[in-house]
Amino acid sequence: MSIPDRDSRDEAARYWRTSICDISPGKIAFRGYPIQELIGAVSFPAMIWLMLRGELPTADQARLLEAALVASVDHGPQAPSIAISRMAVSCGLPLNGAMASALNTLDDVHGGAGEQALGLYLDILARMDTGGALQVATASAIDTWIATHGKYLPGFGHRFHPVDPRSGKLLALVDEMVGKGVVSGRIAMAARAVESAMAERKGKLIPMNIDGATAVIYGELGFPPPLSRGVFCLSRAVGILAHAWEQSSRGERNKGPMPRSFPFLYEGSDLRAISDQMTISD
Amino acid sequence: MSIPDRDSRDEAARYWRTSICDISPGKIAFRGYPIQELIGAVSFPAMIWLMLRGELPTADQARLLEAALVASVDHGPQAPSIAISRMAVSCGLPLNGAMASALNTLDDVHGGAGEQALGLYLDILARMDTGGALQVATASAIDTWIATHGKYLPGFGHRFHPVDPRSGKLLALVDEMVGKGVVSGRIAMAARAVESAMAERKGKLIPMNIDGATAVIYGELGFPPPLSRGVFCLSRAVGILAHAWEQSSRGERNKGPMPRSFPFLYEGSDLRAISDQMTISD
Amino acid sequence: MSIPDRDSRDEAARYWRTSICDISPGKIAFRGYPIQELIGAVSFPAMIWLMLRGELPTADQARLLEAALVASVDHGPQAPSIAISRMAVSCGLPLNGAMASALNTLDDVHGGAGEQALGLYLDILARMDTGGALQVATASAIDTWIATHGKYLPGFGHRFHPVDPRSGKLLALVDEMVGKGVVSGRIAMAARAVESAMAERKGKLIPMNIDGATAVIYGELGFPPPLSRGVFCLSRAVGILAHAWEQSSRGERNKGPMPRSFPFLYEGSDLRAISDQMTISD
Amino acid sequence: MSIPDRDSRDEAARYWRTSICDISPGKIAFRGYPIQELIGAVSFPAMIWLMLRGELPTADQARLLEAALVASVDHGPQAPSIAISRMAVSCGLPLNGAMASALNTLDDVHGGAGEQALGLYLDILARMDTGGALQVATASAIDTWIATHGKYLPGFGHRFHPVDPRSGKLLALVDEMVGKGVVSGRIAMAARAVESAMAERKGKLIPMNIDGATAVIYGELGFPPPLSRGVFCLSRAVGILAHAWEQSSRGERNKGPMPRSFPFLYEGSDLRAISDQMTISD
């Protein structure tokens, strides 16, 4: 209990410092709010916002975030994250483990489109902040994206849905919130400018998809791009869990990607013998 | 396009069958509800309920689930799941990857207490269904638990909190919902009977903790025990993400469990030399 | 630097104590052997043994372990662990992340058969140690297994291979090592007694599979059952990595379990409308 | 069984095509070699090589790879991967799950240094191939690295070891293999040129560390940079497993990063009350 002893423990305490939660015997507070006052009083989306942003949202902000959380929960067993969750359960994993193997795959390709789309929208606004008109800023932001990342813009087009039924509803909610003064509408404007510019370039509409539309919401609400992916993980975790749970009532063991009677194709070397110089010496 | 071709594709389709989502070009529906009608109309807890249970909850049911979701988000950097999330970010993982490594650890010991507590409560009610009085059923259910799993009852007592500030508020909400006829209160009755029985046995109160209290909610709402763990994962994912995000703004690389100046203790074999017969032959 | 300060750091050091590695500036030793003396001198299987068991194996012991490590590396893309590895890479994960999602699924069902088989073998030997003859001990161990876990014995039979081409070679190596006095042959005896007893019960041979045969090796070498799964993970990690690497040269993005033109079957609720009392109040 | 049926199955088979393994009832072959001929005949490092590269290595090539595999197994409980493995076991995870959570963290920062170092070495050689002298090519490759990635060169220097005891031994083995004509020595030359150039710039030696030295081996053996990380994962998996196994014999539950008596520091908002407009409407 001497001062030097406190020094070591203080060094360790600082090493694990946080602004998120304050915990002492009998007391738990998040961002300054005692947990017993949050329970029953704030919505789950509001709690998510508080944990990630440090302040409680208004009811309208929470409602807009909630729409994005509801929209992205699942896209069926052809999505790798969902299929992996089901396969994992059949291998014996409990629900937490199946969720881990599946969420892990929401990486740059499977989970990064929203983050990238928001980056693109913010780039347009940054170009406008330095004096560019919307159309010019959009064109140059798109050009820069394509030069850096390739021709597919994140957040637009869908390999399966000609029109994504989620996007229109999400954007309508954003517009409603713009009307109420909850958000500025600038990110939505940038996103629609991308859609228009691409339609002009391609001669056909490549409509905003779920990633592009939720990125509008996250951006309007002030979430930085990496949190687009983080919040998407919270949403998709629901579908991953639902499919894991449904799978757990089936008798399948070691479920592979295809029915067992379906072969895979081997296209490698013909059968051959091991030459002597390659074997273990003994 | 002949019938046999359809047979193979049908076999594959059945292999990945699900009752959760119906997806075709331009259409996405969950449990029969088109996604564009769910977005903006149902709360995120209601969506979680729908995905896991197949039906939409009433507003009161959703509100009770929401309380449990809010209550369990985080318990600070001393919780392995939270510490792992922060360490993972410092190793270069994106948010989805940090969440995966962390959620994976919500296994039997770190994430299973609620599931086990609900199992205990249901065992008491099952014993009452076959004619036992509450006290007798509780005593025998506890005895069976201890004989099978050891002396620590899941959901009661806390190594850190003399009284868990979350439990009282959660149980008060359950009581409120019992009063409104939303839930029956039978699981809460069983849980409190465990608390009373243990107090009598030990001569002191070992109060219900967060796992025991959320298990009451999950049980009152009709969630089977394994989903206690699954829903807990959805809740704790929020805290895991919040700490990963906070960590990502720090410059730490390869963050170990303790400050780098803290040594670990080696207690193994003394230094020794390799004997000749153990080395690679060549 | 006072004594109490040392107390705190000592407590932390003890908290992370280990007998495996001794590390100080400029010095790294495993189980007492300086790393620079191990490199180039001991084989990788011998290093695995040293890390897990605390002592270096003889060359023959290492060679028998090596055979098991070589045998289990892969079983093709229909194995969930392999398919998941490939799908994970297509989602943007680096090799370490793909390995994580895949290894995670080597749980009780996908990775636990060897561990369970070794437990069965050891149960037979324990029954013999208390006086039972081989046949009697085998019969009662099998009966106990079936009563506890169901009718499928771990380590015997294969859904795909009438005879597993790996088992015969592995058992021949065990026999060779029994002849040289490297191992006792008692585990192999127990395993073969299971095979014989089942053939008699079923009227046909249900031959030992890779899990049953590698469990013989692990058991003969003195590895406790849980390490059967652990060492299997080291082996299968090779195939998981190889498939991840092969996949990384393909252009596929978000690879699902089946080709994209293959539909999945929805078998849930018909389309329906949300009733008013379920919607968000506002 | 009609032709169109075959078309669907063929499409699925091609979708899961591989050059690694050929499996049919009773037959398993890797890269053309029947598994029963590989077992007992090739070393585990040779099998790793075969799976990743498609051909069997010579005995000397395998031995050099083996040295790298032996060298990197573990760096103690202060390494995040090792600490996470131990914490995961205390949460109830089996060995495969602990390995998954831990291997997942061998990402760019914790597991990517070797991959990056090899990229740097190859950049030097590429600059020499277009006519540059060693010193000039090295200087420009280093400058390019620093301009792109920052001042710390991957593979050189160690926060803990003034001299890494593993590097010298590994490089001596490389030199031995250069003398035998097994490898060219060009990657080692480039790596040493980096070390010399940095020593001149800094006025002191920043010696090659384990990542820099194993990257020399992987490069000399012709492994592309991403496989440096992949093979490192195979090696570190051994230490991760060893620590998980050691931990599993301890009674600790939910092991956090520090002893439980060590507090963490809260540095966030002061206690505050929730304002009315933020609460759930009802």
XYZ file of N, CA, C and O in Angstrom, chain B residues 83-215:
532
model
N -11.498 -7.348 -23.125
C -10.050 -7.203 -23.252
C -9.570 -7.774 -24.588
O -8.721 -7.194 -25.265
N -10.126 -8.928 -24.969
C -9.709 -9.563 -26.228
C -10.063 -8.671 -27.407
O -9.289 -8.541 -28.364
N -11.212 -8.052 -27.356
C -11.605 -7.155 -28.440
C -10.574 -6.028 -28.616
O -10.164 -5.719 -29.737
N -10.141 -5.463 -27.509
C -9.169 -4.364 -27.580
C -7.811 -4.865 -28.052
O -7.137 -4.213 -28.853
N -7.377 -6.008 -27.535
C -6.096 -6.559 -27.960
C -6.123 -6.877 -29.454
O -5.145 -6.654 -30.175
N -7.241 -7.429 -29.918
C -7.350 -7.828 -31.322
C -7.198 -6.630 -32.249
O -6.516 -6.702 -33.281
N -7.834 -5.509 -31.877
C -7.710 -4.306 -32.712
C -6.252 -3.869 -32.813
O -5.780 -3.489 -33.881
N -5.542 -3.968 -31.698
C -4.143 -3.531 -31.701
C -3.258 -4.434 -32.559
O -2.133 -4.088 -32.881
N -3.763 -5.605 -32.907
C -3.023 -6.545 -33.768
C -3.317 -6.308 -35.246
O -2.800 -7.024 -36.100
N -4.200 -5.339 -35.532
C -4.483 -5.010 -36.925
C -5.848 -5.446 -37.424
O -6.200 -5.189 -38.572
N -6.624 -6.126 -36.579
C -7.923 -6.621 -37.031
C -8.916 -5.474 -37.229
O -8.967 -4.553 -36.428
N -9.751 -5.561 -38.276
C -10.868 -4.630 -38.402
C -11.944 -4.971 -37.371
O -11.862 -5.997 -36.684
N -12.947 -4.129 -37.275
C -13.942 -4.279 -36.210
C -14.627 -5.645 -36.255
O -14.857 -6.268 -35.215
N -14.976 -6.132 -37.454
C -15.642 -7.438 -37.533
C -14.750 -8.542 -36.957
O -15.231 -9.447 -36.271
N -13.466 -8.484 -37.231
C -12.550 -9.521 -36.747
C -12.363 -9.466 -35.237
O -12.304 -10.504 -34.565
N -12.275 -8.251 -34.696
C -12.162 -8.122 -33.244
C -13.414 -8.662 -32.567
O -13.345 -9.356 -31.543
N -14.571 -8.371 -33.156
C -15.815 -8.888 -32.588
C -15.831 -10.418 -32.627
O -16.327 -11.070 -31.698
N -15.293 -11.005 -33.679
C -15.291 -12.463 -33.806
C -14.440 -13.108 -32.723
O -14.885 -14.030 -32.027
N -13.209 -12.640 -32.578
C -12.332 -13.231 -31.559
C -12.948 -13.098 -30.170
O -12.789 -13.983 -29.325
N -13.646 -11.994 -29.938
C -14.211 -11.744 -28.614
C -15.497 -12.530 -28.376
O -15.653 -13.195 -27.343
N -16.432 -12.479 -29.319
C -17.699 -13.205 -29.144
C -17.443 -14.704 -28.995
O -18.192 -15.407 -28.306
N -16.392 -15.176 -29.658
C -16.077 -16.600 -29.574
C -15.879 -17.058 -28.134
O -16.120 -18.218 -27.806
N -15.438 -16.128 -27.280
C -15.138 -16.521 -25.893
C -16.374 -16.492 -24.982
O -16.256 -16.807 -23.800
N -17.533 -16.129 -25.520
C -18.745 -16.175 -24.684
C -19.267 -17.611 -24.652
O -20.421 -17.890 -24.933
N -18.384 -18.497 -24.277
C -18.679 -19.923 -24.246
C -19.296 -20.315 -22.890
O -19.766 -19.456 -22.148
N -19.302 -21.570 -22.586
C -20.015 -22.067 -21.396
C -19.727 -21.259 -20.127
O -20.641 -20.956 -19.354
N -18.457 -20.930 -19.906
C -18.111 -20.262 -18.657
C -18.421 -18.766 -18.707
O -18.992 -18.200 -17.772
N -18.039 -18.105 -19.807
C -18.180 -16.644 -19.902
C -19.578 -16.239 -20.387
O -20.060 -15.156 -20.080
N -20.237 -17.104 -21.135
C -21.533 -16.723 -21.697
C -22.658 -17.691 -21.398
O -23.780 -17.509 -21.865
N -22.370 -18.714 -20.607
C -23.361 -19.763 -20.429
C -24.186 -19.684 -19.159
O -25.103 -20.482 -18.971
N -23.885 -18.719 -18.285
C -24.565 -18.709 -16.987
C -26.073 -18.478 -17.128
O -26.872 -19.096 -16.417
N -26.453 -17.598 -18.033
C -27.873 -17.333 -18.215
C -28.611 -18.567 -18.726
O -29.699 -18.913 -18.229
N -27.982 -19.217 -19.702
C -28.556 -20.444 -20.244
C -28.734 -21.487 -19.134
O -29.766 -22.153 -19.039
N -27.716 -21.608 -18.288
C -27.787 -22.591 -17.218
C -28.811 -22.189 -16.153
O -29.530 -23.042 -15.614
N -28.862 -20.897 -15.850
C -29.833 -20.429 -14.852
C -31.258 -20.699 -15.326
O -32.101 -21.189 -14.553
N -31.521 -20.413 -16.591
C -32.870 -20.663 -17.104
C -33.196 -22.157 -17.047
O -34.330 -22.536 -16.731
N -32.181 -22.980 -17.322
C -32.398 -24.420 -17.198
C -32.796 -24.807 -15.782
O -33.687 -25.635 -15.566
N -32.140 -24.176 -14.801
C -32.468 -24.444 -13.402
C -33.897 -24.000 -13.080
O -34.662 -24.736 -12.436
N -34.272 -22.813 -13.522
C -35.629 -22.317 -13.254
C -36.667 -23.268 -13.873
O -37.690 -23.596 -13.251
N -36.398 -23.673 -15.107
C -37.363 -24.540 -15.792
C -37.454 -25.897 -15.105
O -38.516 -26.519 -15.089
N -36.341 -26.342 -14.527
C -36.358 -27.611 -13.796
C -37.275 -27.499 -12.573
O -38.036 -28.423 -12.255
N -37.212 -26.369 -11.904
C -38.103 -26.161 -10.747
C -39.568 -26.216 -11.183
O -40.389 -26.919 -10.573
N -39.891 -25.502 -12.258
C -41.279 -25.482 -12.720
C -41.734 -26.867 -13.176
O -42.888 -27.253 -12.945
N -40.806 -27.621 -13.801
C -41.169 -28.970 -14.233
C -41.478 -29.855 -13.030
O -42.407 -30.673 -13.054
N -40.706 -29.681 -11.957
C -40.956 -30.456 -10.736
C -42.292 -30.046 -10.102
O -42.980 -30.865 -9.490
N -42.635 -28.765 -10.226
C -43.933 -28.319 -9.705
C -45.073 -28.866 -10.565
O -46.147 -29.190 -10.048
N -44.814 -28.967 -11.867
C -45.861 -29.490 -12.763
C -46.231 -30.930 -12.425
O -47.339 -31.379 -12.723
N -45.304 -31.637 -11.838
C -45.601 -33.016 -11.450
C -46.004 -33.089 -9.980
O -45.883 -34.125 -9.345
N -46.411 -31.949 -9.423
C -47.044 -32.007 -8.121
C -46.272 -31.446 -6.951
O -46.789 -31.374 -5.837
N -45.036 -31.026 -7.159
C -44.249 -30.546 -6.039
C -44.624 -29.130 -5.635
O -45.021 -28.319 -6.472
N -44.474 -28.825 -4.362
C -44.638 -27.448 -3.910
C -43.379 -26.668 -4.264
O -42.316 -27.249 -4.477
N -43.506 -25.340 -4.316
C -42.390 -24.508 -4.768
C -41.103 -24.777 -3.987
O -40.045 -25.015 -4.566
N -41.219 -24.761 -2.636
C -40.001 -24.923 -1.834
C -39.341 -26.277 -2.049
O -38.120 -26.385 -2.151
N -40.173 -27.318 -2.119
C -39.632 -28.670 -2.308
C -39.010 -28.808 -3.687
O -37.900 -29.329 -3.850
N -39.735 -28.320 -4.676
C -39.219 -28.401 -6.044
C -37.909 -27.636 -6.173
O -36.961 -28.087 -6.825
N -37.841 -26.476 -5.532
C -36.630 -25.667 -5.593
C -35.463 -26.386 -4.914
O -34.355 -26.450 -5.457
N -35.714 -26.933 -3.745
C -34.648 -27.631 -3.011
C -34.117 -28.803 -3.828
O -32.900 -28.997 -3.941
N -35.011 -29.557 -4.431
C -34.518 -30.733 -5.167
C -33.846 -30.317 -6.474
O -32.866 -30.937 -6.893
N -34.347 -29.265 -7.107
C -33.679 -28.800 -8.330
C -32.277 -28.289 -8.014
O -31.320 -28.559 -8.748
N -32.150 -27.562 -6.909
C -30.826 -27.082 -6.502
C -29.914 -28.258 -6.187
O -28.747 -28.298 -6.609
N -30.432 -29.227 -5.430
C -29.606 -30.387 -5.085
C -29.111 -31.104 -6.341
O -27.949 -31.508 -6.429
N -30.024 -31.276 -7.294
C -29.635 -31.938 -8.541
C -28.567 -31.149 -9.266
O -27.585 -31.700 -9.772
N -28.766 -29.828 -9.310
C -27.760 -28.993 -9.976
C -26.395 -29.172 -9.329
O -25.381 -29.403 -10.006
N -26.358 -29.050 -8.009
C -25.078 -29.107 -7.302
C -24.428 -30.470 -7.482
O -23.207 -30.576 -7.683
N -25.243 -31.516 -7.428
C -24.683 -32.858 -7.614
C -24.079 -33.018 -9.011
O -23.082 -33.720 -9.203
N -24.688 -32.379 -9.991
C -24.226 -32.539 -11.376
C -23.118 -31.573 -11.737
O -22.157 -31.935 -12.424
N -23.244 -30.308 -11.281
C -22.363 -29.270 -11.817
C -21.446 -28.633 -10.773
O -20.579 -27.846 -11.141
N -21.657 -28.893 -9.494
C -20.811 -28.255 -8.502
C -21.575 -27.221 -7.700
O -22.743 -26.941 -7.950
N -20.894 -26.615 -6.730
C -21.622 -25.859 -5.714
C -22.060 -24.451 -6.129
O -22.855 -23.830 -5.436
N -21.493 -23.928 -7.232
C -21.872 -22.571 -7.617
C -23.116 -22.589 -8.508
O -23.111 -23.178 -9.582
N -24.174 -21.928 -8.051
C -25.387 -21.859 -8.865
C -25.241 -20.752 -9.901
O -24.849 -19.632 -9.564
N -25.578 -21.047 -11.163
C -25.457 -20.018 -12.206
C -26.519 -18.941 -12.000
O -27.687 -19.237 -11.742
N -26.090 -17.693 -12.105
C -27.052 -16.595 -12.026
C -27.169 -15.952 -10.661
O -27.967 -15.022 -10.478
N -26.355 -16.431 -9.708
C -26.441 -15.876 -8.350
C -25.048 -15.566 -7.829
O -24.119 -16.354 -8.012
N -24.927 -14.434 -7.164
C -23.647 -14.013 -6.622
C -22.790 -13.348 -7.678
O -22.976 -13.557 -8.876
N -21.870 -12.518 -7.243
C -20.974 -11.831 -8.174
C -19.655 -11.629 -7.466
O -19.621 -11.206 -6.317
N -18.569 -11.946 -8.147
C -17.253 -11.825 -7.520
C -16.918 -10.372 -7.199
O -16.013 -10.089 -6.435
N -17.640 -9.452 -7.798
C -17.235 -8.054 -7.706
C -18.326 -7.197 -7.060
O -18.035 -6.371 -6.203
N -19.555 -7.412 -7.464
C -20.648 -6.584 -6.956
C -21.363 -7.278 -5.793
O -21.930 -8.353 -5.979
N -21.373 -6.663 -4.589
C -22.152 -7.238 -3.470
C -23.618 -7.352 -3.891
O -24.265 -8.370 -3.664
N -24.135 -6.280 -4.500
C -25.466 -6.333 -5.113
C -25.310 -5.835 -6.541
O -24.698 -4.791 -6.781
N -25.824 -6.596 -7.485
C -25.699 -6.241 -8.894
C -26.755 -5.171 -9.204
O -27.954 -5.444 -9.099
N -26.321 -3.970 -9.591
C -27.297 -2.883 -9.764
C -28.260 -3.120 -10.926
O -29.266 -2.416 -11.030
N -27.969 -4.090 -11.760
C -28.825 -4.339 -12.915
C -30.016 -5.232 -12.564
O -31.100 -5.123 -13.145
N -29.802 -6.140 -11.600
C -30.812 -7.169 -11.351
C -32.123 -6.594 -10.822
O -33.210 -6.964 -11.273
N -32.020 -5.696 -9.864
C -33.233 -5.162 -9.251
C -34.111 -4.465 -10.273
O -35.335 -4.650 -10.299
N -33.491 -3.678 -11.125
C -34.252 -2.937 -12.122
C -34.915 -3.896 -13.124
O -36.084 -3.715 -13.504
N -34.166 -4.921 -13.510
C -34.719 -5.887 -14.472
C -35.908 -6.631 -13.859
O -36.944 -6.819 -14.508
N -35.769 -7.034 -12.592
C -36.864 -7.766 -11.946
C -38.073 -6.858 -11.719
O -39.224 -7.312 -11.820
N -37.828 -5.600 -11.446
C -38.941 -4.659 -11.291
C -39.733 -4.542 -12.588
O -40.970 -4.469 -12.580
N -39.013 -4.547 -13.704
C -39.699 -4.510 -15.004
C -40.502 -5.783 -15.244
O -41.608 -5.738 -15.784
N -39.937 -6.910 -14.835
C -40.675 -8.167 -14.967
C -41.964 -8.088 -14.148
O -43.057 -8.426 -14.631
N -41.836 -7.607 -12.913
C -43.028 -7.499 -12.059
C -44.086 -6.587 -12.686
O -45.278 -6.872 -12.642
N -43.605 -5.491 -13.274
C -44.531 -4.564 -13.938
C -45.268 -5.289 -15.073
O -46.485 -5.119 -15.242
N -44.525 -6.112 -15.816
C -45.132 -6.812 -16.942
C -46.052 -7.945 -16.454
O -47.023 -8.283 -17.134
N -45.726 -8.507 -15.304
C -46.652 -9.487 -14.717
C -47.964 -8.784 -14.371
O -49.063 -9.289 -14.650
N -47.843 -7.602 -13.796
C -49.018 -6.823 -13.437
C -49.898 -6.494 -14.633
O -51.125 -6.449 -14.531
N -49.248 -6.265 -15.776
C -49.995 -5.956 -16.994
C -50.451 -7.215 -17.731
O -51.052 -7.127 -18.807
N -50.106 -8.375 -17.189
C -50.530 -9.617 -17.834
C -49.696 -9.989 -19.057
O -50.080 -10.868 -19.833
N -48.556 -9.331 -19.217
C -47.709 -9.622 -20.383
C -47.010 -10.968 -20.217
O -46.880 -11.730 -21.173
N -46.545 -11.228 -19.022
C -45.890 -12.507 -18.730
C -46.505 -13.080 -17.455
O -47.183 -12.371 -16.700
N -46.213 -14.377 -17.215
C -46.911 -15.063 -16.120
C -46.279 -14.833 -14.748
O -46.945 -14.946 -13.720
N -44.971 -14.593 -14.740
C -44.282 -14.437 -13.467
C -43.807 -15.737 -12.842
O -43.186 -15.728 -11.780
N -44.064 -16.848 -13.507
C -43.665 -18.128 -12.912
C -42.146 -18.314 -12.875
O -41.611 -18.873 -11.919
N -41.468 -17.860 -13.918
C -40.006 -17.988 -13.919
C -39.400 -17.092 -12.838
O -38.470 -17.501 -12.126
N -39.937 -15.888 -12.705
C -39.448 -14.986 -11.655
C -39.660 -15.605 -10.273
O -38.794 -15.510 -9.392
N -40.805 -16.253 -10.097
C -41.085 -16.934 -8.840
C -40.043 -18.027 -8.561
O -39.496 -18.121 -7.448
N -39.739 -18.796 -9.566
C -38.741 -19.855 -9.388
C -37.376 -19.268 -9.061
O -36.654 -19.774 -8.196
N -37.012 -18.197 -9.762
C -35.707 -17.582 -9.531
C -35.608 -17.045 -8.115
O -34.588 -17.217 -7.440
N -36.669 -16.393 -7.656
C -36.631 -15.861 -6.292
C -36.638 -16.987 -5.260
O -36.065 -16.853 -4.175
N -37.258 -18.095 -5.609
C -37.229 -19.238 -4.697
C -35.808 -19.781 -4.553
O -35.400 -20.225 -3.473
N -35.058 -19.746 -5.647
C -33.658 -20.168 -5.562
C -32.899 -19.223 -4.638
O -32.145 -19.664 -3.756
N -33.118 -17.939 -4.815
C -32.418 -16.953 -3.996
C -32.745 -17.165 -2.514
O -31.847 -17.152 -1.661
N -34.011 -17.389 -2.215
C -34.421 -17.607 -0.820
C -33.823 -18.889 -0.252
O -33.324 -18.915 0.881
N -33.886 -19.958 -1.049
C -33.369 -21.238 -0.567
C -31.877 -21.143 -0.267
O -31.387 -21.673 0.736
N -31.159 -20.462 -1.150
C -29.722 -20.341 -0.945
C -29.415 -19.459 0.262
O -28.465 -19.730 1.010
N -30.196 -18.412 0.451
C -29.993 -17.541 1.613
C -30.167 -18.336 2.896
O -29.418 -18.171 3.860
N -31.172 -19.202 2.908
C -31.415 -20.019 4.086
C -30.268 -21.004 4.309
O -29.775 -21.169 5.422
N -29.824 -21.638 3.224
C -28.722 -22.605 3.348
C -27.428 -21.952 3.798
O -26.672 -22.495 4.593
N -27.127 -20.774 3.240
C -25.839 -20.131 3.483
C -25.878 -19.182 4.678
O -24.832 -18.748 5.154
N -27.069 -18.782 5.094
C -27.158 -17.796 6.165
C -26.873 -16.388 5.698
O -26.731 -15.475 6.513
N -26.745 -16.188 4.414
C -26.603 -14.819 3.886
C -27.125 -14.792 2.463
O -27.136 -15.817 1.775
N -27.522 -13.612 2.035
C -28.075 -13.471 0.695
C -26.968 -13.547 -0.363
O -25.942 -12.871 -0.238
N -27.196 -14.404 -1.338
C -26.328 -14.414 -2.527
C -27.218 -13.923 -3.665
O -27.921 -14.696 -4.301
N -27.182 -12.613 -3.912
C -28.256 -12.043 -4.737
C -28.152 -12.429 -6.215
O -27.074 -12.718 -6.726
N -29.285 -12.435 -6.851
C -29.373 -12.712 -8.269
C -28.493 -11.723 -9.034
O -28.529 -10.525 -8.758
N -27.708 -12.213 -9.965
C -26.872 -11.313 -10.747
C -27.494 -11.090 -12.132
O -28.613 -11.527 -12.402
N -26.757 -10.393 -12.975
C -27.284 -10.032 -14.303
C -27.693 -11.274 -15.100
O -28.717 -11.270 -15.793
N -26.905 -12.346 -14.990
C -27.233 -13.552 -15.755
C -28.521 -14.188 -15.239
O -29.356 -14.647 -16.011
N -28.663 -14.214 -13.916
C -29.873 -14.778 -13.339
C -31.105 -13.937 -13.662
O -32.193 -14.478 -13.889
N -30.929 -12.622 -13.687
C -32.068 -11.728 -13.916
C -32.473 -11.707 -15.392
O -33.660 -11.717 -15.718
N -31.476 -11.660 -16.295
C -31.855 -11.698 -17.715
C -32.434 -13.057 -18.067
O -33.325 -13.152 -18.914
N -31.956 -14.116 -17.408
C -32.535 -15.444 -17.654
C -34.011 -15.465 -17.269
O -34.814 -16.144 -17.919
